[in-house]
Tab-separated table of C-alpha atoms in Angstrom:
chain	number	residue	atom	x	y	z
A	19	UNK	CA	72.416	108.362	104.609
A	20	UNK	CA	74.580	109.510	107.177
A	21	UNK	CA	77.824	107.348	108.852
A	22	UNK	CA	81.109	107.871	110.641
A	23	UNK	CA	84.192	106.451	109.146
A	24	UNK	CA	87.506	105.766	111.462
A	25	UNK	CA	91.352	105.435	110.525
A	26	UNK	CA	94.308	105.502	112.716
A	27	UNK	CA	97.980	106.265	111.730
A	28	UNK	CA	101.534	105.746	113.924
A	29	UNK	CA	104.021	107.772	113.934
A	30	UNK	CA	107.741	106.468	112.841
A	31	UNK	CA	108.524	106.173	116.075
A	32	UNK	CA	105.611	103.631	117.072
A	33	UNK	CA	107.501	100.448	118.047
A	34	UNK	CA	106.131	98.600	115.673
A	35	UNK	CA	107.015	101.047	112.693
A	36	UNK	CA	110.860	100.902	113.769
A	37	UNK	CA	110.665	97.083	112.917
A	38	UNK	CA	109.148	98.061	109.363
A	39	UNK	CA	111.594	100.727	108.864
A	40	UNK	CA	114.444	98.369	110.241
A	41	UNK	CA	113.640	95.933	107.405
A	42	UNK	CA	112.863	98.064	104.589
A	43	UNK	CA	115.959	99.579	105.203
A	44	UNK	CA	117.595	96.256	104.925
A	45	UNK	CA	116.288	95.594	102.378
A	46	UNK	CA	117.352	98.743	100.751
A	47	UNK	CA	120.586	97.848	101.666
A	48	UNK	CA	120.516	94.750	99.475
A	49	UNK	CA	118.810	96.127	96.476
A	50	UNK	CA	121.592	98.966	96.508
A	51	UNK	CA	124.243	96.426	95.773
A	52	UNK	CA	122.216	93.761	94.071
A	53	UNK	CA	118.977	94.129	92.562
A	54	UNK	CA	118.712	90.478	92.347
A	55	UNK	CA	118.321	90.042	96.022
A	56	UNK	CA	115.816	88.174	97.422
A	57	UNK	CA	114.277	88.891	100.831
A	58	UNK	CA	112.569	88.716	104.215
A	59	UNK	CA	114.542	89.656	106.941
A	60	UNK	CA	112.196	91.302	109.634
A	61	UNK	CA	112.712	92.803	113.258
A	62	UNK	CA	110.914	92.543	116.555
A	63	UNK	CA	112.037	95.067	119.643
A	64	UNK	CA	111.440	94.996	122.923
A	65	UNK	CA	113.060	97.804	125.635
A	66	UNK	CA	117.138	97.620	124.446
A	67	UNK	CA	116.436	94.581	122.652
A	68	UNK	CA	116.372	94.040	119.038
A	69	UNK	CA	115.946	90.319	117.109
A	70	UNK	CA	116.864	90.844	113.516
A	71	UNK	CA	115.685	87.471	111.738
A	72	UNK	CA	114.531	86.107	108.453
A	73	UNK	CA	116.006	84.809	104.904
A	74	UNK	CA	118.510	86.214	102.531
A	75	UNK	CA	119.626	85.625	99.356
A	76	UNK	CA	121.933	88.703	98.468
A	77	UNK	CA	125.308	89.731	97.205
A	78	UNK	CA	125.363	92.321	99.478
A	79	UNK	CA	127.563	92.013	102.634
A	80	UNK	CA	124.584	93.098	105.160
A	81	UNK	CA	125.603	94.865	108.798
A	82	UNK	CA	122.674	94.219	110.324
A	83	UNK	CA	123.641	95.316	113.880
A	84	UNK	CA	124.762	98.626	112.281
A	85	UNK	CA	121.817	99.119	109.699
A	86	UNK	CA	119.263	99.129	113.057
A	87	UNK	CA	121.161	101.079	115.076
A	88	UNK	CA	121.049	103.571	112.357
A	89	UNK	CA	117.394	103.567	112.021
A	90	UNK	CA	117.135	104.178	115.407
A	91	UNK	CA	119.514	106.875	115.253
A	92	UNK	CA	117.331	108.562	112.291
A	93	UNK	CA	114.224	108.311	114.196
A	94	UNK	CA	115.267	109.973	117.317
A	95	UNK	CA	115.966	107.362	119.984
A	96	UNK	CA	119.441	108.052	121.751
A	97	UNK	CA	119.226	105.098	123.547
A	98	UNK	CA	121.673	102.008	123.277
A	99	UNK	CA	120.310	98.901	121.846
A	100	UNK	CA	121.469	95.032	121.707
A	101	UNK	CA	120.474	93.577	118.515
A	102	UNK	CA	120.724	89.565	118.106
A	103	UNK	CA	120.843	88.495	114.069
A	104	UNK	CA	119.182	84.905	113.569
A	105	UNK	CA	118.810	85.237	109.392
A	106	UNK	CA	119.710	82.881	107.143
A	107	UNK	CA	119.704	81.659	103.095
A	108	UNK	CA	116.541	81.563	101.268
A	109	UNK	CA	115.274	78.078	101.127
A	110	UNK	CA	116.456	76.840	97.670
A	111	UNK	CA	112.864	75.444	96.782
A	112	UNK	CA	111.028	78.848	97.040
A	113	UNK	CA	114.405	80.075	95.086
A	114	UNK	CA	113.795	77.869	92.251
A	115	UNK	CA	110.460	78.484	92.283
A	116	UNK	CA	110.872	81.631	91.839
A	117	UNK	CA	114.079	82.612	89.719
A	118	UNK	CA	113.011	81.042	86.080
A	119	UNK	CA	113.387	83.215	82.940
A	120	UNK	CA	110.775	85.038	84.007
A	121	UNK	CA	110.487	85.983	88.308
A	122	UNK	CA	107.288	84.281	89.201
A	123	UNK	CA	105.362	84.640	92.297
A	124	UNK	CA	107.333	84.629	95.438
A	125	UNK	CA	104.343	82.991	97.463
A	126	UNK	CA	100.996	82.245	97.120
A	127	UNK	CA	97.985	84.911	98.619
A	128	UNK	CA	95.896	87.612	97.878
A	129	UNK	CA	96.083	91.433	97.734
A	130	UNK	CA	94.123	94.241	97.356
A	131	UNK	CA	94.496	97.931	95.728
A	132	UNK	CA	91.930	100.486	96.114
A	133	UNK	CA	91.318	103.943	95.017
A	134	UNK	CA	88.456	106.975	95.719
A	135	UNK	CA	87.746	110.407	94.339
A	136	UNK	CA	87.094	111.777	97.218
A	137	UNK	CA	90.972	113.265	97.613
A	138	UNK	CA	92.349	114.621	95.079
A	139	UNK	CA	95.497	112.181	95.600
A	140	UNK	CA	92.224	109.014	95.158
A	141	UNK	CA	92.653	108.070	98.823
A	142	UNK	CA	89.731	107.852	101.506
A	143	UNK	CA	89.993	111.305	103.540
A	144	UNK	CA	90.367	109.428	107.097
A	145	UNK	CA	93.789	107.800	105.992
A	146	UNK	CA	94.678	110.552	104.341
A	147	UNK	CA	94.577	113.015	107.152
A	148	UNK	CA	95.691	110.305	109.633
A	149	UNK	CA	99.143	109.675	107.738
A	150	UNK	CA	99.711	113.792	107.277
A	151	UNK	CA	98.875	114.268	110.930
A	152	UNK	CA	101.197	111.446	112.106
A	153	UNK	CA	104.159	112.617	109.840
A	154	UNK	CA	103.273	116.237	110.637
A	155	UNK	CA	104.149	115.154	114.605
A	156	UNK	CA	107.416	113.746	113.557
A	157	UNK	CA	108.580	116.782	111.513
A	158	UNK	CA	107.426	118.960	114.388
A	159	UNK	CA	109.329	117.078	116.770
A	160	UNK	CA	112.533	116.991	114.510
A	161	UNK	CA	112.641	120.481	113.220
A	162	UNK	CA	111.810	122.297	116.647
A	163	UNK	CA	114.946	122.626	118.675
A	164	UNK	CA	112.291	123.062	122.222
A	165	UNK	CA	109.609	120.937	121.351
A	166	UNK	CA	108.050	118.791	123.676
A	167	UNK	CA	107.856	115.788	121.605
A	168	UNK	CA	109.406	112.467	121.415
A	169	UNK	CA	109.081	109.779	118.803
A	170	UNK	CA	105.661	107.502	119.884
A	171	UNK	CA	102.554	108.749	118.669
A	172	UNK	CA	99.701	107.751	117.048
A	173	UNK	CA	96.724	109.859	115.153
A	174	UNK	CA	93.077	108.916	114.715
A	175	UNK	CA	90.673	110.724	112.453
A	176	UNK	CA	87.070	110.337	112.167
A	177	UNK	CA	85.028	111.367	109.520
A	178	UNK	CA	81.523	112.036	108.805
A	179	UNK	CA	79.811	111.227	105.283
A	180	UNK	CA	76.483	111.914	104.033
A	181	UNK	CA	75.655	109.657	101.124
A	182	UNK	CA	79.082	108.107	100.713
A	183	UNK	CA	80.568	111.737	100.565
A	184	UNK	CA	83.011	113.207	103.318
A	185	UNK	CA	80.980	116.089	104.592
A	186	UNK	CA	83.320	117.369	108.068
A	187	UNK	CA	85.888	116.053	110.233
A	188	UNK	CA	84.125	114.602	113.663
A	189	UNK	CA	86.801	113.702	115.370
A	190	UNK	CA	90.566	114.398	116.179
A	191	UNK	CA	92.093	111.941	118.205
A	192	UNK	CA	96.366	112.352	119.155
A	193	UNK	CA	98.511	110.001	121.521
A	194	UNK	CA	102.137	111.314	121.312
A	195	UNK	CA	104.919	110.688	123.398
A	196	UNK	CA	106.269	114.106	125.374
A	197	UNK	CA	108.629	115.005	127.621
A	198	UNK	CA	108.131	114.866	131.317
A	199	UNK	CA	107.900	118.857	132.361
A	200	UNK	CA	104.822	119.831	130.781
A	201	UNK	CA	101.164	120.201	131.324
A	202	UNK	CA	99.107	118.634	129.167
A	203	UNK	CA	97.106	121.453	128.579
A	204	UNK	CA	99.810	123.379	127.118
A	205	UNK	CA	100.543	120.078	125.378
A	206	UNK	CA	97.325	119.952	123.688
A	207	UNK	CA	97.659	123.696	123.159
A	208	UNK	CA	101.062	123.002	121.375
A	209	UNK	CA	99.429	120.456	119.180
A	210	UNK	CA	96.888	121.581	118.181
A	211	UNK	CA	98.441	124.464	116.683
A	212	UNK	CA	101.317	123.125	115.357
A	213	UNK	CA	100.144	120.111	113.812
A	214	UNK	CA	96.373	119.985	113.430
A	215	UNK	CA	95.956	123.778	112.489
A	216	UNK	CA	98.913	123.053	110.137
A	217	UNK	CA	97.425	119.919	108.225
A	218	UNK	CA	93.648	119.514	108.079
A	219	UNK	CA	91.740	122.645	106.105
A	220	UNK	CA	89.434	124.888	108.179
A	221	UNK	CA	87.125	123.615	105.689
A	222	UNK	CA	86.545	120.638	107.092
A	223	UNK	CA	86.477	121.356	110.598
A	224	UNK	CA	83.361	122.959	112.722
A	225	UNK	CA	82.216	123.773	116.360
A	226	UNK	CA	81.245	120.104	116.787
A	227	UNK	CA	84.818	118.707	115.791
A	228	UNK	CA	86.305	116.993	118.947
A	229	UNK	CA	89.887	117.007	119.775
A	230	UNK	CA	91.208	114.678	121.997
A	231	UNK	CA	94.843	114.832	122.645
A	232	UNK	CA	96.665	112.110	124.732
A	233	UNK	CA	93.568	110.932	126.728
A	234	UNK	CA	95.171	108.363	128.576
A	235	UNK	CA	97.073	111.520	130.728
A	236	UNK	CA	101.005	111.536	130.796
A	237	UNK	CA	102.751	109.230	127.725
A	238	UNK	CA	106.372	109.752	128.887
A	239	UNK	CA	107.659	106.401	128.477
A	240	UNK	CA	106.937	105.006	124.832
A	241	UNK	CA	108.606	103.659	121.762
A	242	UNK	CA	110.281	99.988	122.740
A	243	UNK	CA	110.009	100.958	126.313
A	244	UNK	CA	106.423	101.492	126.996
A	245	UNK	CA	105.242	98.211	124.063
A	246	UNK	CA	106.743	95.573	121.678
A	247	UNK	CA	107.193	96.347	118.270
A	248	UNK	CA	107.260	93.673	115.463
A	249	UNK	CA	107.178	94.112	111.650
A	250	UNK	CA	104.374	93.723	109.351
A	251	UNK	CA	101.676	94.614	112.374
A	252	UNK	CA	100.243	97.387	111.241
A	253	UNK	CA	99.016	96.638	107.792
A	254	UNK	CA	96.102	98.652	107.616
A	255	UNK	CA	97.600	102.104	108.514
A	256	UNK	CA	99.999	101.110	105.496
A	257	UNK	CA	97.178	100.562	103.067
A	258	UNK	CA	93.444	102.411	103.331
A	259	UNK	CA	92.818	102.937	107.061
A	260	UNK	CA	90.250	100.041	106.831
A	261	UNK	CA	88.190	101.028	104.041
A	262	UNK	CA	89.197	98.418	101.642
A	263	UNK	CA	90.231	94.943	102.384
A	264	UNK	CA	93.602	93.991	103.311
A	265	UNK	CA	95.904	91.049	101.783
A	266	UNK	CA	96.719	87.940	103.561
A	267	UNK	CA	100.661	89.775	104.120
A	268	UNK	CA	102.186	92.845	105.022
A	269	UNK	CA	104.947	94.908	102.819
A	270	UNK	CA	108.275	95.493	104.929
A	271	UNK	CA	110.818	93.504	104.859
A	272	UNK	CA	109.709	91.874	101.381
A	273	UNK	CA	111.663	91.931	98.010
A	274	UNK	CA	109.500	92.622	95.066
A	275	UNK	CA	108.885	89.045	93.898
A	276	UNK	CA	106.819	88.611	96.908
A	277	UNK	CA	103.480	89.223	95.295
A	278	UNK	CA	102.116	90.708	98.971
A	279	UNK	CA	104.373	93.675	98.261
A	280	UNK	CA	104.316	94.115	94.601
A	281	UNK	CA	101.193	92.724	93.472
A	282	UNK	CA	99.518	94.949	96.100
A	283	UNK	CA	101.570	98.163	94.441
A	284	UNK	CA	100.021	97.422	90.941
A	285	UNK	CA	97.047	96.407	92.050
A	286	UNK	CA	96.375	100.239	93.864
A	287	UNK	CA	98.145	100.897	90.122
A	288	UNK	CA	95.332	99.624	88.390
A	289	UNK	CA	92.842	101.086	91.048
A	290	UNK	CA	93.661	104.645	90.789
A	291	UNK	CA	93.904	104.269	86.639
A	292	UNK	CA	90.317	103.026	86.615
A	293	UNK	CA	88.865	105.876	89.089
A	294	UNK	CA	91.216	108.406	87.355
A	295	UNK	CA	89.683	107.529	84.007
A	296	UNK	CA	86.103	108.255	85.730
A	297	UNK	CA	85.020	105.208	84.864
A	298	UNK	CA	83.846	104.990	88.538
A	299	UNK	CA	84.053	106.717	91.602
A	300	UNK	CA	85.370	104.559	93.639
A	301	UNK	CA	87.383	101.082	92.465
A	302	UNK	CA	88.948	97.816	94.765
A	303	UNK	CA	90.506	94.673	92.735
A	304	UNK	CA	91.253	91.950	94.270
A	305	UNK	CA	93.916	89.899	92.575
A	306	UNK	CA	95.569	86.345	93.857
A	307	UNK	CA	98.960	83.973	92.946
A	308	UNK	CA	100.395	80.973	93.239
A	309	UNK	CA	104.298	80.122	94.240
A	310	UNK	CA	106.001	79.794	91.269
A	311	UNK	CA	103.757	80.660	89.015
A	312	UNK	CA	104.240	83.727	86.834
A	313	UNK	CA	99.792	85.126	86.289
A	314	UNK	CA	97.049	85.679	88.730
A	315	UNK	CA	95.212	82.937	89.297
A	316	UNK	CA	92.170	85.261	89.741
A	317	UNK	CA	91.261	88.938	89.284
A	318	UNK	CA	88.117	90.584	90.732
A	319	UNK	CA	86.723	94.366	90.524
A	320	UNK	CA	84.438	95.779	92.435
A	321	UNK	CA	82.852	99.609	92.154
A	322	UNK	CA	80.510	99.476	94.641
A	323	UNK	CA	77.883	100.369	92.406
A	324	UNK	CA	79.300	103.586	91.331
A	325	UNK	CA	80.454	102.413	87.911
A	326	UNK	CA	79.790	105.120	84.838
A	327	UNK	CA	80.265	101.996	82.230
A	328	UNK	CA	79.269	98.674	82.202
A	329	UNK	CA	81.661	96.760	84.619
A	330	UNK	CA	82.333	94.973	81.278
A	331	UNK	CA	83.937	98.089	79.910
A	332	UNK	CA	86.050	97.995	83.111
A	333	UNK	CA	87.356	95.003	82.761
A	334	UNK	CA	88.061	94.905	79.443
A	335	UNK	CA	90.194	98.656	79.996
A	336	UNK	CA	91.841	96.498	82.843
A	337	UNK	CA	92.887	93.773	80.703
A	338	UNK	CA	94.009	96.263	77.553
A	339	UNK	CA	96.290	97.990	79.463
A	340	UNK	CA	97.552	96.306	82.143
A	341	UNK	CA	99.818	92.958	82.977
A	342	UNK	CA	99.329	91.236	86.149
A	343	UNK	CA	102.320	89.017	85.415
A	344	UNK	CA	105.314	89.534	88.012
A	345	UNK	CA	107.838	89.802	85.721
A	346	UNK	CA	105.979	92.892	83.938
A	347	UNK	CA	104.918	94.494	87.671
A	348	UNK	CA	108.475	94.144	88.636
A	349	UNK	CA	109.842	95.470	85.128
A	350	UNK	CA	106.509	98.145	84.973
A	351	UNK	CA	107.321	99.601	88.351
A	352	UNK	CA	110.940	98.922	88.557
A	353	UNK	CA	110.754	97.933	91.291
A	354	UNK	CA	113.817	96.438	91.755
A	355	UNK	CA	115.732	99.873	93.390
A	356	UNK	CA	116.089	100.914	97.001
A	357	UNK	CA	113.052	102.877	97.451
A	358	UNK	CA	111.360	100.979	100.267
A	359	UNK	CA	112.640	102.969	103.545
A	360	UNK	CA	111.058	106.599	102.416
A	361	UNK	CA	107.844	104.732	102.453
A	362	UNK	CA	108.057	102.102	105.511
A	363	UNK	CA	105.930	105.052	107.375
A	364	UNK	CA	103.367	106.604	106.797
A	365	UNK	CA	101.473	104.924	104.390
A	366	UNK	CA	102.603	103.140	101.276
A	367	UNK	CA	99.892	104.695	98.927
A	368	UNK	CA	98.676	108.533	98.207
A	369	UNK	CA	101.949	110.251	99.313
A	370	UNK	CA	102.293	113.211	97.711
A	371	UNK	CA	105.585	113.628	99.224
A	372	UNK	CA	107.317	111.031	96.773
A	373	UNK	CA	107.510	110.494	93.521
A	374	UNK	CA	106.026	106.754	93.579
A	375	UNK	CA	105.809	104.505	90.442
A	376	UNK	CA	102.176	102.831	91.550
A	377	UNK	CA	100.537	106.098	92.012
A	378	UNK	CA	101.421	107.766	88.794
A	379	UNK	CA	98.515	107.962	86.276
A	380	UNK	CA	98.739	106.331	82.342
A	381	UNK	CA	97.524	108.501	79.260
């Protein structure tokens, strides 16, 4: 059987990835001063505006004004910005709820992990290649003094698979933002060999392949100034690129005793144990919590038929080696440091760039 699988990716400069990168760096801000801090301050921009809003529970003396401009700064807009701060204390109710003497869950919900062995880092190859090309554009664009490049851009990558195996890349598909005074031939020239050619093996690529750089025409204007940006829109470029399910919340902005964030992290954890261990090729779970309480109310596995064992076997390796409680993910992960920002772009999961607690492998 033969089928085309689709993922997209955004560059760090994608308006909605500033507000994800605003609040995990926020929220890095907090944890760096106290680890105890709970929470969910997120951003929405719009042209020179920013609205920083949300709860806080924190120690830390937060600039917020400062900590976005700085983002900004990183990413490469030069541009001056208002920023309005509407954030207050976390609601005392959800605070008891959750500080006990053990953290319990932050919210109610569910989440998802997944993992595949069809990458050697147990991602699906779409996502994969999506996220390198769309951080391959912004390293481009920051480490070449003439390059035509500015910070919007997304990626697109379409694979085909012939009996659920990635056989060839299909299609290429680049929208980045670029200066005024070029042609977008030499644009798509410029591209294509200095970030395709640099990230995606020969291998996979053929005559047929189809490139399609910046097909709308000229994308001068972007970032804040061509769209609106708000945090925790773009959930499924953080995750698998669509080919697993997706949790009722996003990541950014959240502390680790919300369950959307860190329950998600251990359950891709779990995930990429059980495919590791070959005990199938290809493993989602599906776990869900309730405020205040300190277990999974549920926990589901699915192989999609390519279990080696009895799914039996699986879930009794699950429940041998693993605690769902948040207290352990928290403790398991330690979670509770300022390591949020490196991965508010792209992708949370599969980075081989960074030395991430959920992706590492048990004995």
């Amino acid at each position: 059987m033969k089928y085309y699988f689709t993922s997209e990716s955004v560059t760090e400069g994608h308006p909605d990835k500033i507000c994800d990168k605003i609040a995990d760096k926020i929220l890095d801000s907090a944890l760096s001063v106290d680890k105890e801090s709970k929470m969910a301050v997120e951003a929405t921009i719009k042209d020179d505006l920013i609205l920083i809003y949300g709860e806080a529970k924190t120690k830390a003396v937060l600039d917020y004004e400062k900590i976005a401009k700085e983002v900004l700064k990183d990413i490469g807009y030069t541009e001056e910005f208002n920023v309005i701060v509407k954030v207050s204390e976390q609601s005392n109710e959800i605070n008891s709820a959750v500080v006990k003497n053990k953290i319990c869950a932050g919210d109610q919900g569910i989440m998802f992990g997944y993992a595949t062995n069809e990458t050697k880092n147990f991602m699906p190859l779409p996502i994969y290649y999506a996220n390198k090309l769309a951080k391959k554009l912004t390293e481009v664009r920051k480490n070449d003094k003439n390059t035509p490049l500015k910070p919007d851009g997304k990626t697109q990558v379409t694979v085909e698979y012939i009996n659920d195996k990635p056989v060839r890349i299909d299609t290429i598909i680049i929208s980045c933002q670029h200066i005024k005074n070029i042609s977008q031939e030499s644009l798509k020239n410029y591209i294509i060999k200095n970030v395709i050619n640099k990230v995606v093996p020969k291998e996979l690529i053929d005559n047929n392949t189809k490139y399609l750089i910046n097909t709308s025409g000229s994308f001068t204007i972007g970032g804040p100034f061509g769209d609106s940006g708000t945090t925790g829109r773009k959930i499924v470029v953080d995750t698998y690129g669509g080919f697993s399910k997706v949790g009722g919340g996003c990541f950014s902005s959240k502390d680790p005793s919300k369950v959307d964030r860190s329950a998600a992290y251990y359950a891709r954890y779990v995930a990429k144990n059980v495919v590791a261990h070959q005990l199938c090729d290809r493993c989602e779970i599906q776990i869900s919590y309730a405020i205040g309480k300190e277990y999974p109310t549920s926990i589901y596995i699915d192989t999609f038929n390519t279990n080696k064992v009895d799914i039996k076997e699986i879930y009794n390796y699950v429940n041998k080696n693993f605690d769902f409680s948040v207290d352990n993910i928290i403790k398991e992960l330690d979670l509770l440091r300022p390591i949020y920002y490196k991965v508010a772009a792209y992708g949370h999961f599969g980075r081989e760039d960074l030395d991430l607690p959920w992706e590492k492998i048990k004995n």
